[in-house]
Coordinates of C-alpha atoms and ligand atoms in Angstrom, one line a residue:
M1 CA -0.1 -0.5 -0.2
T2 CA 1.2 3.5 -0.1
K3 CA 0.8 6.4 1.3
T4 CA -0.6 9.3 -0.2
P5 CA -1.3 12.0 2.1
A6 CA -4.6 13.2 1.2
K7 CA -3.4 16.8 0.5
T8 CA -4.7 19.5 -2.8
T9 CA -2.1 21.2 -4.4
K10 CA -2.0 24.7 -4.9
T11 CA -0.9 25.1 -8.7
S12 CA -3.8 23.3 -10.9
T13 CA -7.3 21.4 -10.2
L14 CA -6.5 18.4 -11.8
T15 CA -7.6 15.2 -8.8
A16 CA -4.9 13.1 -10.2
K17 CA -2.2 15.5 -9.5
P18 CA 0.4 14.9 -7.3
Q19 CA 1.3 17.0 -4.2
S20 CA 3.8 20.1 -4.8
D21 CA 4.2 20.8 -1.2
Y22 CA 7.0 17.6 -1.3
G23 CA 9.9 17.9 -2.3
L24 CA 12.6 16.7 -5.0
S25 CA 15.3 14.8 -4.4
I26 CA 17.5 14.2 -7.5
V27 CA 19.5 11.2 -6.9
V28 CA 23.1 10.8 -9.1
P29 CA 25.1 7.8 -9.3
V30 CA 29.4 8.8 -9.7
F31 CA 31.9 6.4 -10.6
N32 CA 34.9 8.6 -11.0
E33 CA 33.9 11.8 -11.9
A34 CA 35.7 13.9 -9.7
K35 CA 36.2 16.1 -12.5
G36 CA 32.8 17.0 -14.4
L37 CA 31.0 16.7 -10.8
S38 CA 31.3 20.8 -10.1
G39 CA 30.1 21.6 -13.2
L40 CA 27.3 19.5 -13.3
H41 CA 26.0 20.2 -9.4
E42 CA 26.5 24.0 -10.5
R43 CA 23.5 23.6 -13.5
I44 CA 21.4 21.6 -11.2
A45 CA 21.7 24.2 -8.5
E46 CA 20.6 26.8 -11.1
V47 CA 17.9 24.4 -12.2
A48 CA 17.3 24.0 -8.0
R49 CA 17.0 27.8 -7.6
F50 CA 14.4 28.3 -10.5
L51 CA 12.2 25.3 -9.8
H52 CA 12.4 26.9 -6.1
S53 CA 10.6 30.0 -7.2
K54 CA 8.3 28.3 -10.0
Y55 CA 6.7 26.2 -7.7
E56 CA 8.1 26.2 -4.4
L57 CA 9.9 23.1 -4.7
A58 CA 12.2 22.2 -2.5
I59 CA 15.0 20.3 -3.8
E60 CA 18.2 18.3 -2.8
V61 CA 20.7 16.6 -4.6
I62 CA 21.9 13.1 -3.5
Y63 CA 25.2 12.1 -5.4
V64 CA 25.8 8.6 -4.4
D65 CA 29.4 7.7 -4.8
D66 CA 29.8 4.4 -5.7
G67 CA 33.7 3.3 -4.8
S68 CA 35.5 5.6 -7.0
A69 CA 39.1 5.5 -7.0
D70 CA 39.6 9.1 -7.7
D71 CA 38.5 11.7 -5.8
T72 CA 34.8 12.4 -6.3
S73 CA 33.8 11.4 -2.5
H74 CA 35.9 14.4 -1.7
V75 CA 34.9 17.0 -4.8
A76 CA 31.0 15.8 -3.6
R77 CA 31.3 16.8 -0.2
G78 CA 33.3 20.2 -1.2
L79 CA 30.1 21.1 -3.0
P80 CA 28.4 23.8 -1.9
A81 CA 24.9 23.4 -0.7
I82 CA 23.5 27.0 -2.4
S83 CA 19.2 26.5 -2.6
L84 CA 19.5 23.1 -2.4
D85 CA 20.8 20.5 -0.1
V86 CA 23.6 18.3 -0.6
Q87 CA 23.8 14.2 0.9
V88 CA 27.0 12.6 -0.3
V89 CA 26.3 9.0 0.1
T90 CA 30.0 6.5 -0.5
L91 CA 29.1 3.2 -0.5
S92 CA 31.8 1.0 1.0
R93 CA 32.9 -0.4 -2.6
N94 CA 32.1 -0.1 -6.3
F95 CA 28.3 -2.1 -5.9
G96 CA 27.1 -1.2 -9.8
K97 CA 25.0 1.5 -10.6
E98 CA 21.9 -0.3 -9.8
A99 CA 22.9 -0.2 -6.5
A100 CA 24.1 3.0 -6.5
L101 CA 20.2 4.1 -7.5
L102 CA 18.5 2.0 -4.7
A103 CA 20.9 4.1 -2.1
G104 CA 20.1 7.0 -3.3
L105 CA 16.3 5.7 -3.5
D106 CA 16.8 5.3 0.1
H107 CA 18.3 8.0 1.1
A108 CA 15.9 10.4 -0.6
R109 CA 13.6 12.9 1.9
L110 CA 11.5 14.8 -0.1
G111 CA 9.0 12.6 -1.5
A112 CA 9.8 12.7 -5.5
V113 CA 12.2 11.4 -6.6
M114 CA 14.4 11.9 -10.0
F115 CA 17.8 9.6 -11.3
M116 CA 19.8 11.0 -13.4
D117 CA 23.5 10.6 -14.6
G118 CA 26.9 12.1 -13.1
D119 CA 28.4 12.0 -16.5
G120 CA 26.4 15.4 -18.1
Q121 CA 24.9 13.0 -20.4
H122 CA 21.6 13.5 -19.0
P123 CA 20.9 17.6 -19.5
P124 CA 20.0 19.5 -16.4
S125 CA 17.9 21.2 -18.5
L126 CA 15.6 18.9 -18.6
I127 CA 14.9 18.4 -15.4
E128 CA 12.8 21.1 -15.3
T129 CA 10.5 19.5 -18.8
L130 CA 9.9 16.1 -16.0
V131 CA 9.1 18.5 -13.1
K132 CA 6.6 20.6 -15.3
R133 CA 5.1 16.8 -16.4
W134 CA 4.8 15.5 -12.9
L135 CA 3.1 18.8 -11.3
E136 CA 1.2 20.5 -14.1
D137 CA 0.0 17.5 -15.9
G138 CA -0.2 14.9 -12.6
Y139 CA 2.1 12.0 -14.4
D140 CA 3.5 9.8 -12.0
V141 CA 6.8 8.2 -13.7
V142 CA 8.0 10.9 -16.1
Y143 CA 10.6 9.0 -18.6
T144 CA 13.2 10.1 -20.8
A145 CA 13.9 8.0 -24.1
K146 CA 16.5 8.5 -26.3
A147 CA 15.4 10.4 -29.6
H148 CA 17.9 8.8 -32.1
R149 CA 20.1 6.3 -31.9
E150 CA 21.8 6.9 -35.2
N151 CA 25.3 7.7 -33.3
E152 CA 25.1 3.8 -32.2
S153 CA 26.4 0.5 -33.9
W154 CA 24.1 -1.0 -36.0
A155 CA 24.7 -4.4 -33.8
R156 CA 24.1 -2.0 -30.9
R157 CA 21.0 -1.2 -31.9
T158 CA 19.6 -4.6 -33.0
M159 CA 20.5 -6.5 -30.4
V160 CA 18.5 -3.7 -28.0
H161 CA 16.0 -3.9 -30.5
W162 CA 15.7 -7.8 -29.5
F163 CA 16.5 -7.8 -25.9
Y164 CA 13.4 -5.6 -25.5
W165 CA 11.4 -8.1 -27.7
L166 CA 12.1 -11.1 -26.3
L167 CA 11.4 -9.1 -22.7
N168 CA 8.2 -7.9 -24.0
W169 CA 7.3 -11.2 -25.6
R170 CA 3.9 -12.0 -24.5
A171 CA 4.1 -10.3 -21.7
R172 CA 1.5 -8.1 -19.8
L173 CA 3.4 -5.2 -18.5
K174 CA 5.5 -3.8 -22.0
I175 CA 8.7 -1.8 -20.8
P176 CA 9.0 0.8 -23.2
E177 CA 12.1 0.6 -25.4
D178 CA 14.4 3.0 -25.1
A179 CA 13.7 4.3 -22.1
G180 CA 16.6 5.5 -20.2
D181 CA 17.4 6.0 -16.1
F182 CA 16.9 9.5 -16.4
R183 CA 12.9 9.6 -15.1
L184 CA 11.0 11.5 -12.3
L185 CA 8.9 9.5 -9.8
S186 CA 6.3 11.2 -7.7
P187 CA 6.0 10.8 -3.8
R188 CA 4.3 7.5 -4.5
A189 CA 5.6 6.3 -7.1
A190 CA 8.7 6.1 -5.1
D191 CA 6.9 4.7 -2.4
A192 CA 6.3 2.1 -4.4
L193 CA 9.1 1.3 -6.0
R194 CA 10.6 1.5 -2.3
Q195 CA 8.3 -1.0 -1.5
M196 CA 10.2 -3.7 -4.3
P197 CA 11.6 -5.9 -2.0
E198 CA 14.2 -7.8 -4.6
R199 CA 18.2 -7.7 -4.5
N200 CA 18.6 -7.8 -8.3
R201 CA 17.3 -4.8 -9.3
F202 CA 16.5 -3.3 -13.3
F203 CA 15.4 -0.3 -12.4
K204 CA 14.1 0.9 -16.1
G205 CA 11.9 -2.6 -15.4
L206 CA 11.1 -1.8 -12.0
S207 CA 9.8 1.8 -12.6
S208 CA 7.7 0.4 -15.0
W209 CA 5.9 -2.6 -13.4
I210 CA 4.4 -0.6 -10.6
G211 CA 1.9 1.4 -13.1
F212 CA 0.3 4.6 -12.3
R213 CA 0.2 7.6 -14.9
Q214 CA 3.5 7.1 -17.0
V215 CA 4.8 9.5 -19.9
R216 CA 7.2 9.5 -22.0
V217 CA 9.7 12.6 -23.1
D218 CA 12.1 12.0 -25.9
Y219 CA 16.1 13.7 -25.5
E220 CA 18.9 14.0 -26.9
P221 CA 21.7 12.4 -24.7
A222 CA 24.6 14.7 -25.0
A223 CA 28.2 13.5 -24.9
R224 CA 30.0 12.4 -21.7
E225 CA 31.9 15.7 -20.6
H226 CA 35.0 13.2 -19.2
G227 CA 36.0 10.1 -18.6
V228 CA 34.5 6.9 -20.5
T229 CA 31.9 5.0 -20.2
T230 CA 31.9 2.0 -18.2
W231 CA 30.3 0.1 -20.0
N232 CA 31.1 -2.9 -22.6
F233 CA 29.5 -5.7 -24.2
W234 CA 30.4 -7.9 -21.1
S235 CA 28.4 -5.4 -18.7
L236 CA 25.2 -4.5 -21.4
L237 CA 25.1 -9.1 -22.0
G238 CA 24.9 -8.9 -18.1
L239 CA 22.1 -6.5 -17.4
S240 CA 20.1 -7.5 -20.1
I241 CA 20.4 -11.0 -18.6
E242 CA 19.4 -9.4 -15.6
G243 CA 16.4 -7.8 -17.0
L244 CA 15.5 -10.8 -18.6
T245 CA 15.5 -12.7 -16.2
S246 CA 13.8 -10.8 -13.5
F247 CA 11.0 -9.5 -15.6
S248 CA 10.4 -12.1 -18.1
V249 CA 10.0 -15.6 -18.4
A250 CA 10.7 -15.5 -21.8
P251 CA 13.9 -17.9 -22.3
L252 CA 11.8 -20.8 -19.8
R253 CA 9.2 -20.5 -22.4
V254 CA 11.6 -20.2 -25.5
A255 CA 12.6 -23.6 -24.0
S256 CA 9.3 -25.0 -23.6
L257 CA 8.6 -24.3 -27.3
L258 CA 11.8 -25.6 -28.3
G259 CA 11.2 -28.7 -26.4
V260 CA 8.2 -29.2 -28.5
V261 CA 9.0 -28.4 -31.9
M262 CA 11.8 -30.7 -31.4
A263 CA 9.9 -33.6 -30.3
A264 CA 7.4 -33.1 -32.6
S265 CA 9.7 -33.1 -35.3
A266 CA 11.6 -36.3 -33.8
L267 CA 8.0 -38.0 -34.0
F268 CA 7.2 -37.0 -37.4
F269 CA 10.8 -37.7 -38.2
G270 CA 10.5 -41.4 -36.7
L271 CA 7.1 -42.4 -38.4
W272 CA 8.9 -41.4 -41.8
I273 CA 11.8 -43.7 -41.3
V274 CA 9.2 -46.3 -39.8
G275 CA 7.0 -45.9 -43.4
E276 CA 9.8 -45.8 -45.5
T277 CA 11.1 -49.0 -44.4
V278 CA 7.9 -50.6 -44.5
L279 CA 6.5 -49.4 -47.3
F280 CA 9.6 -49.3 -49.6
G281 CA 12.5 -51.5 -47.7
E282 CA 14.3 -48.6 -47.5
D283 CA 17.8 -48.5 -45.7
V284 CA 17.5 -46.7 -42.8
P285 CA 20.5 -43.6 -43.4
G286 CA 23.6 -44.2 -41.5
Y287 CA 25.5 -41.9 -38.9
P288 CA 25.5 -38.7 -40.0
S289 CA 22.0 -37.8 -39.3
L290 CA 22.1 -39.4 -36.2
V291 CA 25.2 -37.6 -34.8
V292 CA 23.5 -34.4 -35.9
G293 CA 20.6 -35.4 -34.1
L294 CA 22.1 -36.0 -31.2
M295 CA 24.5 -32.8 -31.0
V296 CA 21.3 -30.7 -31.7
L297 CA 19.8 -32.1 -29.3
G298 CA 22.8 -31.9 -26.8
G299 CA 23.5 -28.4 -27.9
V300 CA 19.9 -27.3 -26.7
Q301 CA 19.5 -29.0 -23.5
L302 CA 22.7 -27.4 -22.2
M303 CA 21.7 -23.9 -23.2
M304 CA 18.6 -24.3 -21.5
I305 CA 20.5 -25.9 -18.5
G306 CA 22.2 -22.8 -18.5
V307 CA 18.8 -20.6 -18.5
L308 CA 17.9 -22.1 -15.7
G309 CA 20.9 -22.0 -14.2
E310 CA 20.2 -18.7 -14.6
Y311 CA 16.7 -18.6 -12.0
I312 CA 18.4 -20.5 -9.9
G313 CA 21.3 -18.1 -9.6
K314 CA 18.6 -15.2 -9.4
L315 CA 16.7 -17.4 -6.5
L316 CA 20.1 -18.0 -4.6
S317 CA 20.9 -14.2 -4.5
E318 CA 17.4 -13.5 -3.4
I319 CA 17.2 -16.6 -0.4
K320 CA 20.7 -15.0 0.8
G321 CA 19.2 -12.0 1.2
R322 CA 22.2 -9.8 0.9
P323 CA 21.8 -6.1 1.2
V324 CA 22.4 -4.2 -1.7
Y325 CA 25.2 -2.0 -1.1
F326 CA 27.0 -0.7 2.3
V327 CA 27.2 2.6 3.3
A328 CA 30.5 4.1 4.3
D329 CA 30.2 7.3 4.8
H330 CA 27.4 10.1 4.6
A331 CA 27.1 13.8 4.8
L332 CA 24.7 16.2 4.7
K333 CA 24.9 20.1 4.2
S334 CA 21.6 22.0 4.5
A335 CA 20.6 24.4 2.1
D336 CA 19.1 26.7 5.2
E337 CA 22.6 26.2 7.2
A338 CA 25.3 26.9 4.1
E339 CA 22.4 29.7 2.3
A340 CA 23.7 33.3 2.7
P341 CA 20.3 34.2 1.7
A342 CA 22.3 37.5 0.0
A343 CA 24.3 34.7 -1.5
A344 CA 21.3 33.2 -3.2
T345 CA 19.7 36.5 -4.3
D346 CA 23.0 37.6 -6.4
R347 CA 23.3 33.7 -7.9
S348 CA 19.6 34.4 -9.2
E349 CA 18.8 35.8 -12.4
Ligands
UDP1 N1 27.9 4.4 -12.4 C1 27.5 3.9 -11.4 N2 28.5 3.2 -10.9 C2 28.8 2.2 -12.1 C3 29.3 2.8 -13.3 C4 28.4 3.6 -13.5 O1 27.3 4.8 -10.3 O2 29.5 1.0 -11.1 C5 27.3 5.8 -12.7 C6 27.9 6.6 -13.8 O3 29.4 7.2 -12.9 C7 27.6 7.8 -14.3 C8 26.0 6.3 -14.7 O4 26.0 5.8 -13.5 O5 26.7 8.3 -13.8 C9 26.0 6.4 -16.4 O6 27.6 4.8 -16.4 P1 28.2 5.4 -17.8 O7 28.1 6.9 -18.5 O8 29.0 4.8 -17.7 O9 26.5 4.5 -18.8 P2 26.3 4.7 -20.0 O10 25.9 6.5 -19.9 O11 27.5 4.6 -21.0 O12 25.0 3.8 -20.1
MG2 MG1 27.0 7.9 -19.7

């Protein structure tokens, strides 16, 4: 059950409208992003100032340092809390982006939650659009999707396409293709997300699974400002398997279907041979067909055991019930303490 306090908002008459007297927590996972962080923070703070004056929305930003090897954590702690609260959550090691997002969600205090990359690829200028869709149009999940993928290789686009096809195959709930992690969740949607107990997390899928009113916003991802992406073919494959096995039993269904098809063709082939021998007295063809048959069967079986193994592995890790991350350090700078009123007016346009 979600908690939805029965308060009315000041900015609209829509009944489905979320509560604007909540604030917005912006979760930014950062892994070795020391170089671009202060620039990004400045842009976020600027948007925060604007949102504060337009909607009277309190804003906080939560930098989750996912075990960076550079001085990301140090830089984050030095960031000024002007017009917004700044939290820095330092994880005890690199747990991966999905875990960092969860850590951010757990530390968010203001109701609505936004997830945003720390490498500048998710333009802070879009924050205002997302907030507008939430506050003025009453959407609970405002997710962004890449407007174009032309700059990506053909192979990658095809793989992404097939991944989503398999993921959504016969699924009652379709996870939108191209949707990114850059998204805003209203307080009740964020609450719902918090109640999802699984340890193997696939945020895009989870935030689409919870339902409520969802809307898509197209955007052009910016180029990475510093450093290189941490994703390569293998880590993307890992995430895809993670997503598939968390959200769909399609691979298991493929296994069953394949089994049925193979058994049926074996039956027909058998009948055919019997018929040929009885009716025409022909020789049964020799070893090659037998060997091919055996290899196909063996290969398919091994593959499907692998698929089963994925699900069993997932069960095991869920049953172990380990925490998804550990926090080594946590710092909070409140805007009220740090902000001299004069400084705030100085910086506003
Ligand atoms: N990230 C993280 N932990 C990791 C890898 C990445 O917190 O183990 C963060 C990273 O700092 C960035 C975001 O996740 O803010 C997206 O990472 P990246 O840019 O490498 O992915 P891409 O944009 O290529 O999907
Ligand atoms: Mg990136």
